[in-house]
mmCIF file of N, CA, C and O in Angstrom:
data_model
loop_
_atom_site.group_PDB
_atom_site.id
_atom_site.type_symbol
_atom_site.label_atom_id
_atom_site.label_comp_id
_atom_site.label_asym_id
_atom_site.label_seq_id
_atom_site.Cartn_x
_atom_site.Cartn_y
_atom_site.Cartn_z
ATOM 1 N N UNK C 1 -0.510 4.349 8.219
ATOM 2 C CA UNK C 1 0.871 3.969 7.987
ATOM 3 C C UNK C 1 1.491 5.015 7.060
ATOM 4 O O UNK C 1 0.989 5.423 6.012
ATOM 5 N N UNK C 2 2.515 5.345 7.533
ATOM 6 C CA UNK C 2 3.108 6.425 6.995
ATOM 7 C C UNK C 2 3.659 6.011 4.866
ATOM 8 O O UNK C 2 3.860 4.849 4.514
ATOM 9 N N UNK C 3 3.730 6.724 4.268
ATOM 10 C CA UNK C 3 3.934 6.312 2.772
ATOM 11 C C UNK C 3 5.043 5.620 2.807
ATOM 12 O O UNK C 3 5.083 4.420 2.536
ATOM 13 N N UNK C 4 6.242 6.452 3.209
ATOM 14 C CA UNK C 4 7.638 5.631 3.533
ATOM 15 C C UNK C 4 7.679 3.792 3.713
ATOM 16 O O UNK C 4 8.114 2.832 3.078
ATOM 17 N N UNK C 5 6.938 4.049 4.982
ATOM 18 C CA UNK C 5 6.883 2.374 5.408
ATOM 19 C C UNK C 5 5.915 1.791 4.835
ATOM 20 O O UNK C 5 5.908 0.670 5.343
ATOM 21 N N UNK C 6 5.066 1.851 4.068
ATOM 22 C CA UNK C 6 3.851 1.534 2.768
ATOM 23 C C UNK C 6 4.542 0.600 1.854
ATOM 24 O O UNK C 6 4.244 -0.567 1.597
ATOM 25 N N UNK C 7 5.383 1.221 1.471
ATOM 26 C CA UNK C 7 6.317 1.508 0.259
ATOM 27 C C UNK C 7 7.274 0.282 0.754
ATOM 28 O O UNK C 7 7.213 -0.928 0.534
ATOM 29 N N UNK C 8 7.909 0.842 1.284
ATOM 30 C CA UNK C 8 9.038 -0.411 2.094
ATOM 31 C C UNK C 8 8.290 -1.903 2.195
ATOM 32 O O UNK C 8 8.622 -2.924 1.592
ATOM 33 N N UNK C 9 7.221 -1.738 3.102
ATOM 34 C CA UNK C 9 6.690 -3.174 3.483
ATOM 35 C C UNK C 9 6.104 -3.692 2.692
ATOM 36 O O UNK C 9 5.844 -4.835 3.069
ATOM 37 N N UNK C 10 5.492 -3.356 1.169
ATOM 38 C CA UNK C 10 4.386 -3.163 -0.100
ATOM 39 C C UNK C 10 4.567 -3.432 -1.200
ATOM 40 O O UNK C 10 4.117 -4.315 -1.930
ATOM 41 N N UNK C 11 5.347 -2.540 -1.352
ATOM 42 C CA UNK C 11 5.712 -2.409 -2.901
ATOM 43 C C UNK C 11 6.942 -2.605 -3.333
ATOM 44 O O UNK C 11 6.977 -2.671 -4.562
ATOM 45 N N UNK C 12 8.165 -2.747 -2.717
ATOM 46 C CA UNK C 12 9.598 -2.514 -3.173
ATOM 47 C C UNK C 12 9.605 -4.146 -3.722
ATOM 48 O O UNK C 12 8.635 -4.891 -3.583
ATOM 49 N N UNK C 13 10.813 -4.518 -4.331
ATOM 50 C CA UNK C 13 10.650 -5.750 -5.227
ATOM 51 C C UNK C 13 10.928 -6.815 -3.799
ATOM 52 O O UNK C 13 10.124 -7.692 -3.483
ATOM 53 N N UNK C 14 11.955 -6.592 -3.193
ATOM 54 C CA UNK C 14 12.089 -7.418 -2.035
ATOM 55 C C UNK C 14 11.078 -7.183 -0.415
ATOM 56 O O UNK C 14 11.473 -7.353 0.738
ATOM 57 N N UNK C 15 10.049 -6.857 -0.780
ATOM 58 C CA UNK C 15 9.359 -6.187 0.418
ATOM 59 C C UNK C 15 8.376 -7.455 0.862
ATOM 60 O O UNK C 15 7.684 -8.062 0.044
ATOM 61 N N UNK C 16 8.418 -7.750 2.223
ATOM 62 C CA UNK C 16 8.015 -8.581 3.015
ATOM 63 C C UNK C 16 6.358 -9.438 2.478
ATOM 64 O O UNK C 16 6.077 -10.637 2.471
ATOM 65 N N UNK C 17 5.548 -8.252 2.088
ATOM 66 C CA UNK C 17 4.287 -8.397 2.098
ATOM 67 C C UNK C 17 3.956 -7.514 0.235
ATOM 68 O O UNK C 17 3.101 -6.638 0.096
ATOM 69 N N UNK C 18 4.832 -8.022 -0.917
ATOM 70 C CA UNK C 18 4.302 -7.545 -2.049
ATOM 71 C C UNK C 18 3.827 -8.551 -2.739
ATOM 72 O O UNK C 18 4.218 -9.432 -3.504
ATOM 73 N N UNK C 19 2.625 -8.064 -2.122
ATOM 74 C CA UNK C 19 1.335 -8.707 -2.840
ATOM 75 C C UNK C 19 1.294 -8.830 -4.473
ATOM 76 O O UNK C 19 1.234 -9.901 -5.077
ATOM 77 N N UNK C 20 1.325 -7.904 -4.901
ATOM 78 C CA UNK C 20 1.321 -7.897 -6.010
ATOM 79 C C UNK C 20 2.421 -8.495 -6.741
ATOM 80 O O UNK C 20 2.213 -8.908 -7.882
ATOM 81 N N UNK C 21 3.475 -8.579 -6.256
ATOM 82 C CA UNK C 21 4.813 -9.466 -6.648
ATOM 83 C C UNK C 21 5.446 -8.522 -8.768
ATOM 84 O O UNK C 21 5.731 -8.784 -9.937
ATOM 85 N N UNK C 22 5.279 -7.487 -7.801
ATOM 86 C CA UNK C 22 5.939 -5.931 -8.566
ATOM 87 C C UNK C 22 7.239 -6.224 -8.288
ATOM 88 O O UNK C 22 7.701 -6.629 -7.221
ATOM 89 N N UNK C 23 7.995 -5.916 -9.666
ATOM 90 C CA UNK C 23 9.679 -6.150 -9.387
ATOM 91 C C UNK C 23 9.869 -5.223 -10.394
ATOM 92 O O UNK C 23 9.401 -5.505 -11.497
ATOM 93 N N UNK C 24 10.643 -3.844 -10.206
ATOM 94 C CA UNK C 24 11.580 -2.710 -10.820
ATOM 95 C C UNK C 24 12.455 -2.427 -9.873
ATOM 96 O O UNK C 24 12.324 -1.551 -9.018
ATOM 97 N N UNK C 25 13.131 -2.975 -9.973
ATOM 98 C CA UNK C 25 15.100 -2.331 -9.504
ATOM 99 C C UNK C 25 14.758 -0.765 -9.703
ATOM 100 O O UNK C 25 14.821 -0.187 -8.618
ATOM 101 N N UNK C 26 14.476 -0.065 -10.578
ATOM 102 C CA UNK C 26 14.839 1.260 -11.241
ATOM 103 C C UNK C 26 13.667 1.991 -10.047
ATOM 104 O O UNK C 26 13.917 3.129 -9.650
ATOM 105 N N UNK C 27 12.713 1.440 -9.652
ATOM 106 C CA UNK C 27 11.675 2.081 -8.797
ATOM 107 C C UNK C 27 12.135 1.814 -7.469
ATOM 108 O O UNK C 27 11.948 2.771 -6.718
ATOM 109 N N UNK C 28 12.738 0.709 -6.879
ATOM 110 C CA UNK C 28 13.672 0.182 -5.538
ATOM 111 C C UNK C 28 14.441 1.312 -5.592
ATOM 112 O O UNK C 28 14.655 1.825 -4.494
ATOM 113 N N UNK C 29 14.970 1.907 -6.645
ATOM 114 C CA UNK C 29 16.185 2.455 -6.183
ATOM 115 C C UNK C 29 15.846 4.262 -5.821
ATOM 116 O O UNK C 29 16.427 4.942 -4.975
ATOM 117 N N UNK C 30 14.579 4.770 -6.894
ATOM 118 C CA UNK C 30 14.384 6.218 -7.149
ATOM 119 C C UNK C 30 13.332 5.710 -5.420
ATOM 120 O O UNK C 30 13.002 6.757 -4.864
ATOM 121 N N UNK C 31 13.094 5.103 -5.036
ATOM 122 C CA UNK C 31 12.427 5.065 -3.480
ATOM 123 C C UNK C 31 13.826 5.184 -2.570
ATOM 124 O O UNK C 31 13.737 6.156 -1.819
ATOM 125 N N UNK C 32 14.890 4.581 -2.450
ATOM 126 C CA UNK C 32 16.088 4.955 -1.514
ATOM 127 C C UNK C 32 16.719 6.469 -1.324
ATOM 128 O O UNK C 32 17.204 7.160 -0.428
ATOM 129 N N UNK C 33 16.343 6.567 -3.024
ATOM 130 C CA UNK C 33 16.772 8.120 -3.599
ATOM 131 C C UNK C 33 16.092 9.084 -2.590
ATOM 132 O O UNK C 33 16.554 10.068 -2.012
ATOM 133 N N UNK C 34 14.844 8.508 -2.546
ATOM 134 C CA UNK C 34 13.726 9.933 -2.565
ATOM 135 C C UNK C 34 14.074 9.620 -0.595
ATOM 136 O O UNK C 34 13.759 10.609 0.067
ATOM 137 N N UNK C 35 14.455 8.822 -0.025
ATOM 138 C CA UNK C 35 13.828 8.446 1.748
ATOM 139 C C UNK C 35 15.757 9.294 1.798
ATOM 140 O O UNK C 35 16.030 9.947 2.805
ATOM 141 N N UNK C 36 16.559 9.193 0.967
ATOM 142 C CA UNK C 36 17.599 10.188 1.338
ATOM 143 C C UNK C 36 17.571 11.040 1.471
ATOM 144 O O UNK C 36 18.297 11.501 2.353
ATOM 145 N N UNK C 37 16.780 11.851 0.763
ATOM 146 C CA UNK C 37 16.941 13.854 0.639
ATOM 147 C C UNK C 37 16.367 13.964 1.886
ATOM 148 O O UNK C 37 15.257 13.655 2.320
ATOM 149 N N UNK C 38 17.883 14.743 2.644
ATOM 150 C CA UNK C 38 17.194 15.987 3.369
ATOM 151 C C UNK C 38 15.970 16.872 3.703
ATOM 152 O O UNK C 38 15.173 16.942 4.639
ATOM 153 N N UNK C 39 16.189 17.589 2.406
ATOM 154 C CA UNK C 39 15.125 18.774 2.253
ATOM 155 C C UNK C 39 14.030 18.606 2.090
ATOM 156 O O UNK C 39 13.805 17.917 1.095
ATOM 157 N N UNK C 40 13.115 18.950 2.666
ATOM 158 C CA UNK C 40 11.120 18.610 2.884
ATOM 159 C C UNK C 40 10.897 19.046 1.611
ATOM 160 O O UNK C 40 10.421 18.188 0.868
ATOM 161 N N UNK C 41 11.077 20.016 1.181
ATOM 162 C CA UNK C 41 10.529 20.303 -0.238
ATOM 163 C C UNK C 41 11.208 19.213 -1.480
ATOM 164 O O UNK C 41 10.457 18.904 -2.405
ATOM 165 N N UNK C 42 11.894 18.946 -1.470
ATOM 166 C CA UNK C 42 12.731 18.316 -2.501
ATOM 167 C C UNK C 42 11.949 16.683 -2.232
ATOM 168 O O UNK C 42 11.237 16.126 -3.068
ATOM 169 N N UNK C 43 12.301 16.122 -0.846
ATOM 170 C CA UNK C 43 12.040 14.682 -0.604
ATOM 171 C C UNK C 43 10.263 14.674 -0.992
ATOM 172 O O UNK C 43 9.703 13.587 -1.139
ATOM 173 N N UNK C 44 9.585 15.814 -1.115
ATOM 174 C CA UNK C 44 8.234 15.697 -1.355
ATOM 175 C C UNK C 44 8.064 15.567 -3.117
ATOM 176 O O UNK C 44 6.975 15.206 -3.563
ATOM 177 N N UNK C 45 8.848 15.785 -3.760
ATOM 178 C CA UNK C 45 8.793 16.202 -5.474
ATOM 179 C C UNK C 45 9.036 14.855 -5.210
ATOM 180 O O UNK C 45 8.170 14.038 -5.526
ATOM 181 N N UNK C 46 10.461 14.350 -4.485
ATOM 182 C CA UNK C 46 10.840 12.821 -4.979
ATOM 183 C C UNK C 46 9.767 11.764 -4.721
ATOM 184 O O UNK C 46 9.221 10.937 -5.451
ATOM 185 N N UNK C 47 9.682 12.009 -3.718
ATOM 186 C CA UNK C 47 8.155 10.759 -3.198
ATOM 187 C C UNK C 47 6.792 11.235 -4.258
ATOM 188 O O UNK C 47 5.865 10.434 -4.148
ATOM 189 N N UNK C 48 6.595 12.046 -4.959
ATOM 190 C CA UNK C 48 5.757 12.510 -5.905
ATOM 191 C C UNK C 48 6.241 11.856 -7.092
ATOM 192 O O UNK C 48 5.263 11.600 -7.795
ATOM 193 N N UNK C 49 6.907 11.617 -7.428
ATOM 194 C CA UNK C 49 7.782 10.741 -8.346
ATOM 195 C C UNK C 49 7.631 9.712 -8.572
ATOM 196 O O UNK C 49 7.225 9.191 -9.611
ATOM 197 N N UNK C 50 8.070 9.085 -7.216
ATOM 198 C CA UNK C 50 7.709 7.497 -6.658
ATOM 199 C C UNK C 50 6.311 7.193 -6.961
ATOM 200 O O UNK C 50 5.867 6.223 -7.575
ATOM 201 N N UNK C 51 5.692 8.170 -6.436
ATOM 202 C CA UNK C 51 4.096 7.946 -6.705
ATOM 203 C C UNK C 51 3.447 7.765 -7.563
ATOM 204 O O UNK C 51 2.603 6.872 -7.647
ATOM 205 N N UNK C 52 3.666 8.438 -8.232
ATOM 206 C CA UNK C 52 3.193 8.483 -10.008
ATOM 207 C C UNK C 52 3.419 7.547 -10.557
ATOM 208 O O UNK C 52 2.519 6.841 -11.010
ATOM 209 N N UNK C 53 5.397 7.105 -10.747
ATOM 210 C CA UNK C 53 5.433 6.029 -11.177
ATOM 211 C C UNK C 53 4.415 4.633 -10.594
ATOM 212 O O UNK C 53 4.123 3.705 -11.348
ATOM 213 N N UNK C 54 3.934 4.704 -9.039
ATOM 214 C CA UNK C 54 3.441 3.588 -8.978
ATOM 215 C C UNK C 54 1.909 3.223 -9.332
ATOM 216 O O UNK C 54 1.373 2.115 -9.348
ATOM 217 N N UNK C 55 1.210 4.876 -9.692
ATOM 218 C CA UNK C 55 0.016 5.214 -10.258
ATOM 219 C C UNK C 55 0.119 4.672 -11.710
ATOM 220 O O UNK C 55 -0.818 3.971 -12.093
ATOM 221 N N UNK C 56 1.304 4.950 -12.691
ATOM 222 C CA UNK C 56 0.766 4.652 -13.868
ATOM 223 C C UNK C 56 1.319 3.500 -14.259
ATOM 224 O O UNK C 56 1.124 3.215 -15.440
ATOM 225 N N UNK C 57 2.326 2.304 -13.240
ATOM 226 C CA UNK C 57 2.943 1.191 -13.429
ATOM 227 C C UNK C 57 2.516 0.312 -12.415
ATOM 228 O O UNK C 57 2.922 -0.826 -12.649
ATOM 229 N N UNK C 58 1.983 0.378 -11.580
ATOM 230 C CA UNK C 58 2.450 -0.310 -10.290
ATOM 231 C C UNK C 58 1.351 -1.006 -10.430
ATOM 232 O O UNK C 58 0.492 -0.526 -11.169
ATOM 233 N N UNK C 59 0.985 -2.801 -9.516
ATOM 234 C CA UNK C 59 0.394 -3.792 -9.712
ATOM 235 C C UNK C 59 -1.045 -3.267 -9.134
ATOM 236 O O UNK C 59 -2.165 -3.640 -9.483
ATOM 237 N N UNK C 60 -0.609 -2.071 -7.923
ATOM 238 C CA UNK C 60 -2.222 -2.154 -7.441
ATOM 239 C C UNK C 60 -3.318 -1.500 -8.457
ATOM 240 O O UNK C 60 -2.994 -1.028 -9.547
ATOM 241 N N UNK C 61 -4.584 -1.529 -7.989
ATOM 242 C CA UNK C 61 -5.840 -1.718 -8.670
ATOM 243 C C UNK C 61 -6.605 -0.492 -7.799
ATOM 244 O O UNK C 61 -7.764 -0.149 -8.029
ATOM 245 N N UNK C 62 -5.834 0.048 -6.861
ATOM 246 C CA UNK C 62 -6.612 1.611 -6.286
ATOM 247 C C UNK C 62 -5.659 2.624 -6.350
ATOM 248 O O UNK C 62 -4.430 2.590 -6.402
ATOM 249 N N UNK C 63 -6.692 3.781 -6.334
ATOM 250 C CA UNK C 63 -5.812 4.951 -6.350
ATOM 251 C C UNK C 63 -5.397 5.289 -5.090
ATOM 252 O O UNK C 63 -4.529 6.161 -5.110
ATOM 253 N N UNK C 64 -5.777 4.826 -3.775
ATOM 254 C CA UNK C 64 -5.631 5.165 -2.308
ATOM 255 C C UNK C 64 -5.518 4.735 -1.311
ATOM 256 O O UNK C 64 -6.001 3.605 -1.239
ATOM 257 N N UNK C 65 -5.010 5.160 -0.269
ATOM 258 C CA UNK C 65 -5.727 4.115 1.119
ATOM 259 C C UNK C 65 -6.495 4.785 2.087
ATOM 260 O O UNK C 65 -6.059 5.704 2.780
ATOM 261 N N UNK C 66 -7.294 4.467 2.125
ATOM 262 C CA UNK C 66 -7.995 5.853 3.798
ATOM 263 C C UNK C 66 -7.356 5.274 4.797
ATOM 264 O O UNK C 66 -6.574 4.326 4.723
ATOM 265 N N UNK C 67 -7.736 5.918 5.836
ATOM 266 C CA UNK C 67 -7.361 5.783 7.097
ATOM 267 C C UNK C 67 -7.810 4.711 7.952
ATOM 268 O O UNK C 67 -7.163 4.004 8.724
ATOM 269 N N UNK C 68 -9.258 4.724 7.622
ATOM 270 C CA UNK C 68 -10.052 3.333 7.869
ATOM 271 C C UNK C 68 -11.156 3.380 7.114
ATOM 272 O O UNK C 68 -11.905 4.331 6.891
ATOM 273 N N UNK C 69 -11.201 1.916 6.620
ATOM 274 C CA UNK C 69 -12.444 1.820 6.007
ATOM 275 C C UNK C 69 -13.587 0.972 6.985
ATOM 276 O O UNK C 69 -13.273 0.050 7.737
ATOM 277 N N UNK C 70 -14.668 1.382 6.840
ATOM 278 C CA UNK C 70 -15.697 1.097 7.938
ATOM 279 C C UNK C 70 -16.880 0.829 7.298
ATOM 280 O O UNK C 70 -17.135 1.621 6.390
ATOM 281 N N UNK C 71 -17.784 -0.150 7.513
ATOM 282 C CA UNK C 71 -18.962 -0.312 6.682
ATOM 283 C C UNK C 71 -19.763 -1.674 7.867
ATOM 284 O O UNK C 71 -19.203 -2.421 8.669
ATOM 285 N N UNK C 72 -21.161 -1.542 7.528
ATOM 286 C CA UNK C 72 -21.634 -2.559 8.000
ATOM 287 C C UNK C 72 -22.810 -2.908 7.364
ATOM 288 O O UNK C 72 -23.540 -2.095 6.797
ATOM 289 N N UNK C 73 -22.975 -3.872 7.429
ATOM 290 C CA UNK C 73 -24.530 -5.204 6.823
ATOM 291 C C UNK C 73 -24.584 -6.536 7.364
ATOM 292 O O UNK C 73 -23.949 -7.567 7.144
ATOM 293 N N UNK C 74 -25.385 -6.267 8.020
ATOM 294 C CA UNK C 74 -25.656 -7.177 8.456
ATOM 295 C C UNK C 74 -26.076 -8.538 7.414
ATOM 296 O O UNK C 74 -26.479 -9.561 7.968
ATOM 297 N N UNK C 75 -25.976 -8.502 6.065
ATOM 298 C CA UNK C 75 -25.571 -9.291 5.188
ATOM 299 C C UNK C 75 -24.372 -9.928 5.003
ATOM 300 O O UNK C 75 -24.039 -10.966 4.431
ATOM 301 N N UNK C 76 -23.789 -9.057 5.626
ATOM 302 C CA UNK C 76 -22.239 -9.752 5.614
ATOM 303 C C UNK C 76 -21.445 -11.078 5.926
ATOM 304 O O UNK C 76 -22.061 -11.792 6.717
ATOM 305 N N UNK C 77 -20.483 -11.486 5.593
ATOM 306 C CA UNK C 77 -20.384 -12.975 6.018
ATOM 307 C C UNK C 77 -18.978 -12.951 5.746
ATOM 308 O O UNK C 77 -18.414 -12.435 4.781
ATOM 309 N N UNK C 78 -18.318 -13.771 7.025
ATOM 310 C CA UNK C 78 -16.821 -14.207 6.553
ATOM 311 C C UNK C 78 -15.958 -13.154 6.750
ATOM 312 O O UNK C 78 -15.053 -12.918 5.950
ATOM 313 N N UNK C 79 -16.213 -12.284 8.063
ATOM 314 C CA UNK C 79 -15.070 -11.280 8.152
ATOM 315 C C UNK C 79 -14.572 -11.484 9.400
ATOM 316 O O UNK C 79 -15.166 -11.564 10.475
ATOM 317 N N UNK C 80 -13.232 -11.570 9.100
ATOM 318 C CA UNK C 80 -12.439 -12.376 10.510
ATOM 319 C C UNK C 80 -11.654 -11.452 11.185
ATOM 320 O O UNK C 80 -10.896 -10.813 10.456
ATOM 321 N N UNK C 81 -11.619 -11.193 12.404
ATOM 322 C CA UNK C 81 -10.533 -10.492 13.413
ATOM 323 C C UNK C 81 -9.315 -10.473 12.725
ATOM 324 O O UNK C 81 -9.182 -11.533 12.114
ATOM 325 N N UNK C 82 -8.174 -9.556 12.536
ATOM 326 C CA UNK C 82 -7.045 -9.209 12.566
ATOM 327 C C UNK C 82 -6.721 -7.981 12.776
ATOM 328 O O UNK C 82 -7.357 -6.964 12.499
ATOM 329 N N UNK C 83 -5.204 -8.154 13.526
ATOM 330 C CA UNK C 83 -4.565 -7.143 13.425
ATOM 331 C C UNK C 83 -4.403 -6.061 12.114
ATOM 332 O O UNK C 83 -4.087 -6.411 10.977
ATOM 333 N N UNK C 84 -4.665 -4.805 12.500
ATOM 334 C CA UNK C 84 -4.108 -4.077 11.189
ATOM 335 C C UNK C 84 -2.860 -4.010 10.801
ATOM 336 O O UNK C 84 -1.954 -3.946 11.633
ATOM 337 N N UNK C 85 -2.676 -4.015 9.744
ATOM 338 C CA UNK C 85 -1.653 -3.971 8.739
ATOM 339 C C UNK C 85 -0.662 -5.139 8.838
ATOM 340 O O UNK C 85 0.545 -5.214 8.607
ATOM 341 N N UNK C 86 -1.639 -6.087 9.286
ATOM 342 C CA UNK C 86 -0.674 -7.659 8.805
ATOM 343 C C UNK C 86 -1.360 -8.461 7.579
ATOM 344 O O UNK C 86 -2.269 -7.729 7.185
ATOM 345 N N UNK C 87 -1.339 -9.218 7.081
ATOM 346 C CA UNK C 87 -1.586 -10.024 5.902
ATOM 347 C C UNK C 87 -3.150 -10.302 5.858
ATOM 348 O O UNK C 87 -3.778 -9.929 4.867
ATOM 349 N N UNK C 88 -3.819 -10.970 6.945
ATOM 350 C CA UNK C 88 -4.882 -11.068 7.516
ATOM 351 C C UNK C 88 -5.955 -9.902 7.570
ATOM 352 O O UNK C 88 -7.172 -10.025 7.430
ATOM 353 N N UNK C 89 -5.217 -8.721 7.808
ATOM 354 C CA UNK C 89 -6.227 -7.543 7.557
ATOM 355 C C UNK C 89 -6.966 -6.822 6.669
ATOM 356 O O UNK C 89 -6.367 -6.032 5.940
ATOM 357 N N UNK C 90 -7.975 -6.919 6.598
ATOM 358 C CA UNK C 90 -8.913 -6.266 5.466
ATOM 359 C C UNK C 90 -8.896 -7.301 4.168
ATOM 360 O O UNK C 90 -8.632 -6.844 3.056
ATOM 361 N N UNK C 91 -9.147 -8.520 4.323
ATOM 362 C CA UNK C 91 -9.597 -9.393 3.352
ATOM 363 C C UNK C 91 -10.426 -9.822 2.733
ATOM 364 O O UNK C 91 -10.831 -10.979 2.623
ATOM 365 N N UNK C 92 -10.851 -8.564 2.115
ATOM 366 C CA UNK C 92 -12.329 -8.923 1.601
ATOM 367 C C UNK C 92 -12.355 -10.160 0.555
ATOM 368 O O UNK C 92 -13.386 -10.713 0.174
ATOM 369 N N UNK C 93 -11.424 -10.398 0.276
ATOM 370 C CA UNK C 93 -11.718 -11.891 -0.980
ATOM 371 C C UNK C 93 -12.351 -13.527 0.268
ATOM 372 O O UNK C 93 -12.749 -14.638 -0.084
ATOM 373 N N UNK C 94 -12.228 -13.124 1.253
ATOM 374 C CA UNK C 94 -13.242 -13.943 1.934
ATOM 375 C C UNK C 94 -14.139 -13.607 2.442
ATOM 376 O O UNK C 94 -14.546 -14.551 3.119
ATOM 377 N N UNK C 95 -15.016 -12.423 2.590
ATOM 378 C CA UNK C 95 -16.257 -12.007 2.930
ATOM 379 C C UNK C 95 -17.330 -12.246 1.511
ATOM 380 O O UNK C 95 -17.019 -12.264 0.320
ATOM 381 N N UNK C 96 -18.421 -12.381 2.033
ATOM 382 C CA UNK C 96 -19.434 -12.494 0.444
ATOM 383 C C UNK C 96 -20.558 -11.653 1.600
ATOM 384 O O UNK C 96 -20.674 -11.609 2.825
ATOM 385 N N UNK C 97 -21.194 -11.110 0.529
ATOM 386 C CA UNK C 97 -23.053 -10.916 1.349
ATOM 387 C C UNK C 97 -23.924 -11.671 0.838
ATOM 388 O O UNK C 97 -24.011 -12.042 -0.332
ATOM 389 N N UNK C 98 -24.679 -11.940 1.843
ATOM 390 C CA UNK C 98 -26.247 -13.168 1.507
ATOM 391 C C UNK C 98 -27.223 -12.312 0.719
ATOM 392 O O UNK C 98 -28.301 -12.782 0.355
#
């Protein structure tokens, strides 16, 4: 998922799926700022911006997302089918291992 729509669907104070239930107006707004600029070089400093701020403020608890995360054990327990990138996906607070 592209950062843009991350951001949008994630993190903004009114965003569909913020988990974390993060609210800065001042970060809503330097994100509209930064998805305006034109210029590739410039909109990259701004989204670098965005970023940081959400590195040294923001509710989440990682520094990243991969692309996919993949693992197996057959210890495993409690991991349920979903679609990616809906609510349901990647829930490890209901998996445990035996």
């Amino acid at each position: 998922m592209p950062i843009p729509t991350y951001i949008s669907e994630r993190l903004l104070t009114d965003a569909p799926q913020n988990a974390t239930a993060w609210e800065r107006r001042d970060f809503d707004e330097a994100f509209a700022a930064a998805r305006a600029v034109t210029d590739d070089a410039a909109r990259t400093r701004a989204y670098r911006s965005v970023q940081t701020t959400l590195r040294d403020r923001g509710g989440l608890a990682l520094w990243a997302h991969p692309e996919w995360l993949n693992a197996v054990s057959r210890s495993l327990r409690g991991v349920k089918e979903a679609p990616p990138n809906t609510v349901d996906w990647a829930r490890f607070d209901t998996v445990w291992l035996d």
